[in-house]
Amino acid sequence: MDDMAQPHVIVLFGATGDLARRKLLPGLLRLFEAGLLTDAMIVGTSLEEIDTEGFVKLARDACEEFGKGVVTDQRWAPFAKMLCYVPTSHGAHALAEVVEGAEKMLGGPAQRLHYLSVPPKAALDVIHELDEAGLVERARIIMEKPFGTDLASAMVLNEAVHQVFAEEQIFRIDHFLGKEAAQNILAFRFANGLFEPIWNRNFIDHVQIDVPETLGLEGRTAFYEGTGAYRDMVVTHLMQILAFMAMEPPTSLAPDPISDEKNKVFRSIRPIDPADVVRGQYQGYRGKNEVADDSDTETFIALKVIIDNWRWAGVPFFLRTGKKLAEGARIISIAFKEPPLTMFPAGSNAGTQGPDHLTFDLADQSKMSLSFYGKRPGTGMKLEKLSMQFATSETSSSVGVLEAYERLIHDAMRGDHTLFTSAEGIETLWAISQPLLDNPPPVRLYAPGSWGPNAIHQLIAPRAWRLPFERSWRETGTTTNP
């Protein structure tokens, strides 16, 4: 159901935190200026003992630092009128009064969107506060990852949340799926007769989903000690991307059919074998105030995922992510099977530069590339690797692209679950993860600025990791590409 015609009150829990300042407040300003957040009020609440005036200043500073364009007084004034604030310490009833006051300013009862930009351990406290405040009716909640730390905790959390909110009111956010490029996978597969017929084990050799990060964990080590790279990135982001890659065609692009097909993929994944996993930890992670000298927390993980269904039997999916690696990238790489026979003469370069690849770059300015062999101009039969490339920045509509958090907030306001995760999906992913969580392989140290422990090459052999790429994207000055 599309509820954008209704007035909205957005309650932002953790309104002074890092995520709110970097993404949510600038994103709400962008939605307002795009005409997608017109009849609305924004209520901030957090531990900070400030008033509305202080929150308006904090929000403007955040938009100036992390938003787009210069925030002039003229630009800021209409958005600032939408903001108000109440400290968490004032209690549930004070929050209820502020929300009711915001609704009166909008002319009556409004649709409520509660964004829980809080640490996972604080999520249930917020749920209970909303229940006590009587703010469950006409409401939806957006919950941040990770959703539990294993199957048991996820089931407990789901049950506790369901005591207050119905499943259709809950939006478990994964900002990777909010990216334009992630949704382009669906368009690419299901809108073209060229690619879907070859999207299976008969033509695809393997798939890589690779999300290295150059940042370390400065200031986040306490959070990471109880989480690690697998819980933080794989169960949430990388498995969701894998589902988009591997799912069967849905009966329609409505939320329920897409969710059904994603959940079928999750149910088809073979339980993760610890022997198919490489865990790493960058040198220098241990010894911090919040980290034990013998910490076993992984800051890097690479694994092989097997999908036991008709379409993907025998096709490995390789996932890799980690902190303090050589490059920051978000790449999906599909390697096609090589021709069964080559008739090209020795020295022609046929097959020497690896298989043909289809590459999706999930960066904010998303790109796609299809690489293949072609004849080099001139005498003789010399082949070289060529590529066809596409970038959303080249399209006339690229200026209207919403960033991930902007799109997902907008979708939650509309009640559209397409890009969000269900309780069933989360619990299935934790269930297949249990063998790894119960018996994790030891962490291997790796040097900051590297590509992780050397064992990653044995994991993928006889194949090779695509990153680092050997050739450049067509545009200069950006990341490298096949």
Short mmCIF file of N, CA, C and O in Angstrom, two decimals, residues 300-356:
data_model
loop_
_atom_site.label_atom_id
_atom_site.label_comp_id
_atom_site.label_asym_id
_atom_site.label_seq_id
_atom_site.Cartn_x
_atom_site.Cartn_y
_atom_site.Cartn_z
N PHE A 300 38.32 -9.81 8.88
CA PHE A 300 38.32 -10.22 7.48
C PHE A 300 37.69 -11.59 7.39
O PHE A 300 37.88 -12.44 8.27
N ILE A 301 36.93 -11.81 6.32
CA ILE A 301 36.41 -13.16 6.09
C ILE A 301 36.23 -13.40 4.60
O ILE A 301 35.85 -12.50 3.84
N ALA A 302 36.59 -14.60 4.18
CA ALA A 302 36.33 -15.06 2.81
C ALA A 302 35.74 -16.46 2.93
O ALA A 302 36.18 -17.26 3.77
N LEU A 303 34.74 -16.77 2.11
CA LEU A 303 34.10 -18.07 2.23
C LEU A 303 33.52 -18.52 0.90
O LEU A 303 33.29 -17.71 -0.01
N LYS A 304 33.32 -19.83 0.80
CA LYS A 304 32.67 -20.42 -0.36
C LYS A 304 31.26 -20.82 0.03
O LYS A 304 31.06 -21.50 1.05
N VAL A 305 30.29 -20.39 -0.75
CA VAL A 305 28.88 -20.69 -0.49
C VAL A 305 28.38 -21.60 -1.62
O VAL A 305 28.60 -21.30 -2.80
N ILE A 306 27.72 -22.68 -1.24
CA ILE A 306 27.17 -23.63 -2.21
C ILE A 306 25.65 -23.58 -2.14
O ILE A 306 25.06 -23.68 -1.05
N ILE A 307 25.01 -23.41 -3.29
CA ILE A 307 23.54 -23.38 -3.36
C ILE A 307 23.07 -24.69 -3.98
O ILE A 307 23.35 -24.98 -5.14
N ASP A 308 22.37 -25.48 -3.18
CA ASP A 308 21.91 -26.79 -3.64
C ASP A 308 20.53 -26.68 -4.26
O ASP A 308 19.52 -27.02 -3.64
N ASN A 309 20.48 -26.16 -5.47
CA ASN A 309 19.23 -26.22 -6.23
C ASN A 309 19.54 -26.48 -7.70
O ASN A 309 20.71 -26.57 -8.10
N TRP A 310 18.50 -26.61 -8.50
CA TRP A 310 18.66 -27.04 -9.89
C TRP A 310 19.48 -26.03 -10.69
O TRP A 310 20.32 -26.39 -11.50
N ARG A 311 19.24 -24.75 -10.46
CA ARG A 311 19.90 -23.70 -11.26
C ARG A 311 21.39 -23.61 -10.95
O ARG A 311 22.20 -23.38 -11.86
N TRP A 312 21.78 -23.77 -9.68
CA TRP A 312 23.15 -23.42 -9.27
C TRP A 312 23.99 -24.59 -8.79
O TRP A 312 25.10 -24.38 -8.30
N ALA A 313 23.51 -25.82 -8.93
CA ALA A 313 24.28 -26.98 -8.47
C ALA A 313 25.68 -26.96 -9.09
O ALA A 313 25.84 -26.90 -10.31
N GLY A 314 26.70 -27.01 -8.23
CA GLY A 314 28.08 -27.07 -8.71
C GLY A 314 28.73 -25.73 -8.99
O GLY A 314 29.90 -25.67 -9.38
N VAL A 315 27.99 -24.62 -8.82
CA VAL A 315 28.55 -23.28 -9.06
C VAL A 315 28.89 -22.64 -7.71
O VAL A 315 27.98 -22.30 -6.95
N PRO A 316 30.17 -22.48 -7.37
CA PRO A 316 30.50 -21.86 -6.09
C PRO A 316 30.33 -20.34 -6.13
O PRO A 316 30.62 -19.69 -7.14
N PHE A 317 29.87 -19.79 -5.03
CA PHE A 317 29.80 -18.34 -4.82
C PHE A 317 30.88 -18.00 -3.78
O PHE A 317 30.85 -18.52 -2.66
N PHE A 318 31.82 -17.15 -4.16
CA PHE A 318 32.90 -16.76 -3.26
C PHE A 318 32.63 -15.36 -2.71
O PHE A 318 32.44 -14.41 -3.49
N LEU A 319 32.61 -15.24 -1.40
CA LEU A 319 32.33 -13.96 -0.74
C LEU A 319 33.57 -13.53 0.03
O LEU A 319 34.23 -14.35 0.67
N ARG A 320 33.89 -12.23 -0.05
CA ARG A 320 35.05 -11.71 0.67
C ARG A 320 34.77 -10.30 1.15
O ARG A 320 34.23 -9.48 0.41
N THR A 321 35.14 -10.01 2.39
CA THR A 321 35.05 -8.65 2.92
C THR A 321 36.02 -8.53 4.09
O THR A 321 36.37 -9.52 4.72
N GLY A 322 36.46 -7.31 4.35
CA GLY A 322 37.38 -7.11 5.46
C GLY A 322 37.75 -5.65 5.61
O GLY A 322 37.47 -4.81 4.74
N LYS A 323 38.39 -5.36 6.74
CA LYS A 323 38.83 -4.01 7.06
C LYS A 323 40.33 -3.85 6.76
O LYS A 323 41.08 -4.81 6.77
N LYS A 324 40.74 -2.61 6.53
CA LYS A 324 42.14 -2.25 6.28
C LYS A 324 42.73 -3.07 5.14
O LYS A 324 43.84 -3.59 5.23
N LEU A 325 41.99 -3.19 4.05
CA LEU A 325 42.49 -3.89 2.87
C LEU A 325 43.03 -2.89 1.86
O LEU A 325 42.98 -1.68 2.06
N ALA A 326 43.56 -3.41 0.75
CA ALA A 326 44.32 -2.57 -0.18
C ALA A 326 43.45 -1.54 -0.89
O ALA A 326 43.92 -0.44 -1.21
N GLU A 327 42.19 -1.88 -1.18
CA GLU A 327 41.29 -0.97 -1.88
C GLU A 327 39.91 -1.06 -1.24
O GLU A 327 39.58 -2.05 -0.60
N GLY A 328 39.11 -0.03 -1.46
CA GLY A 328 37.71 -0.09 -1.10
C GLY A 328 36.90 -0.31 -2.37
O GLY A 328 37.07 0.41 -3.36
N ALA A 329 36.05 -1.32 -2.39
CA ALA A 329 35.27 -1.62 -3.59
C ALA A 329 34.03 -2.43 -3.21
O ALA A 329 33.95 -2.97 -2.10
N ARG A 330 33.08 -2.48 -4.13
CA ARG A 330 31.86 -3.29 -3.95
C ARG A 330 31.56 -3.91 -5.29
O ARG A 330 30.88 -3.32 -6.12
N ILE A 331 32.08 -5.11 -5.50
CA ILE A 331 32.08 -5.71 -6.82
C ILE A 331 31.35 -7.05 -6.81
O ILE A 331 31.57 -7.88 -5.92
N ILE A 332 30.49 -7.27 -7.81
CA ILE A 332 29.96 -8.60 -8.11
C ILE A 332 30.55 -9.00 -9.45
O ILE A 332 30.45 -8.26 -10.43
N SER A 333 31.16 -10.17 -9.50
CA SER A 333 31.83 -10.61 -10.72
C SER A 333 31.35 -12.00 -11.08
O SER A 333 31.47 -12.93 -10.29
N ILE A 334 30.79 -12.15 -12.28
CA ILE A 334 30.26 -13.42 -12.75
C ILE A 334 31.19 -13.94 -13.83
O ILE A 334 31.38 -13.29 -14.87
N ALA A 335 31.80 -15.09 -13.58
CA ALA A 335 32.74 -15.69 -14.54
C ALA A 335 32.01 -16.74 -15.36
O ALA A 335 31.45 -17.70 -14.80
N PHE A 336 32.01 -16.57 -16.66
CA PHE A 336 31.36 -17.53 -17.54
C PHE A 336 32.31 -18.68 -17.87
O PHE A 336 33.53 -18.53 -17.83
N LYS A 337 31.73 -19.81 -18.19
CA LYS A 337 32.55 -20.95 -18.55
C LYS A 337 33.29 -20.68 -19.85
O LYS A 337 32.78 -20.00 -20.75
N GLU A 338 34.49 -21.24 -19.96
CA GLU A 338 35.28 -21.03 -21.16
C GLU A 338 34.83 -21.99 -22.25
O GLU A 338 34.21 -23.03 -21.96
N PRO A 339 35.11 -21.68 -23.52
CA PRO A 339 34.70 -22.57 -24.61
C PRO A 339 35.27 -23.96 -24.41
O PRO A 339 36.38 -24.13 -23.89
N PRO A 340 34.52 -25.00 -24.81
CA PRO A 340 34.99 -26.37 -24.58
C PRO A 340 36.20 -26.75 -25.43
O PRO A 340 36.91 -27.69 -25.10
N LEU A 341 36.44 -26.01 -26.51
CA LEU A 341 37.55 -26.33 -27.40
C LEU A 341 38.07 -25.04 -28.02
O LEU A 341 37.28 -24.17 -28.38
N THR A 342 39.37 -24.89 -28.11
CA THR A 342 39.92 -23.71 -28.78
C THR A 342 40.61 -24.12 -30.06
O THR A 342 41.40 -25.07 -30.09
N MET A 343 40.28 -23.43 -31.13
CA MET A 343 40.90 -23.71 -32.43
C MET A 343 41.94 -22.65 -32.79
O MET A 343 42.50 -22.67 -33.88
N PHE A 344 42.19 -21.73 -31.83
CA PHE A 344 43.11 -20.64 -32.13
C PHE A 344 44.56 -21.11 -31.99
O PHE A 344 44.88 -21.94 -31.14
N PRO A 345 45.44 -20.58 -32.81
CA PRO A 345 46.84 -21.04 -32.80
C PRO A 345 47.58 -20.62 -31.53
O PRO A 345 47.16 -19.70 -30.83
N ALA A 346 48.67 -21.31 -31.26
CA ALA A 346 49.52 -20.94 -30.13
C ALA A 346 50.00 -19.50 -30.32
O ALA A 346 50.31 -19.07 -31.44
N GLY A 347 50.03 -18.75 -29.21
CA GLY A 347 50.45 -17.35 -29.29
C GLY A 347 49.34 -16.39 -29.64
O GLY A 347 49.57 -15.19 -29.77
N SER A 348 48.10 -16.90 -29.77
CA SER A 348 46.98 -16.02 -30.13
C SER A 348 46.43 -15.27 -28.92
O SER A 348 45.62 -14.37 -29.08
N ASN A 349 46.83 -15.66 -27.72
CA ASN A 349 46.34 -15.10 -26.45
C ASN A 349 44.97 -15.62 -26.06
O ASN A 349 44.40 -15.17 -25.06
N ALA A 350 44.40 -16.56 -26.81
CA ALA A 350 43.07 -17.08 -26.47
C ALA A 350 43.11 -17.73 -25.09
O ALA A 350 43.93 -18.62 -24.84
N GLY A 351 42.24 -17.28 -24.20
CA GLY A 351 42.13 -17.86 -22.88
C GLY A 351 43.19 -17.45 -21.89
O GLY A 351 43.14 -17.83 -20.72
N THR A 352 44.17 -16.65 -22.33
CA THR A 352 45.28 -16.31 -21.42
C THR A 352 44.91 -15.27 -20.37
O THR A 352 45.61 -15.12 -19.38
N GLN A 353 43.84 -14.53 -20.61
CA GLN A 353 43.45 -13.49 -19.66
C GLN A 353 42.18 -13.85 -18.90
O GLN A 353 41.40 -12.99 -18.51
N GLY A 354 42.00 -15.15 -18.69
CA GLY A 354 40.88 -15.61 -17.89
C GLY A 354 39.57 -15.65 -18.67
O GLY A 354 39.50 -15.26 -19.83
N PRO A 355 38.51 -16.11 -18.01
CA PRO A 355 37.22 -16.25 -18.67
C PRO A 355 36.54 -14.91 -18.90
O PRO A 355 36.96 -13.88 -18.37
N ASP A 356 35.48 -14.94 -19.72
CA ASP A 356 34.65 -13.75 -19.88
C ASP A 356 33.96 -13.45 -18.56
O ASP A 356 33.56 -14.36 -17.82
#
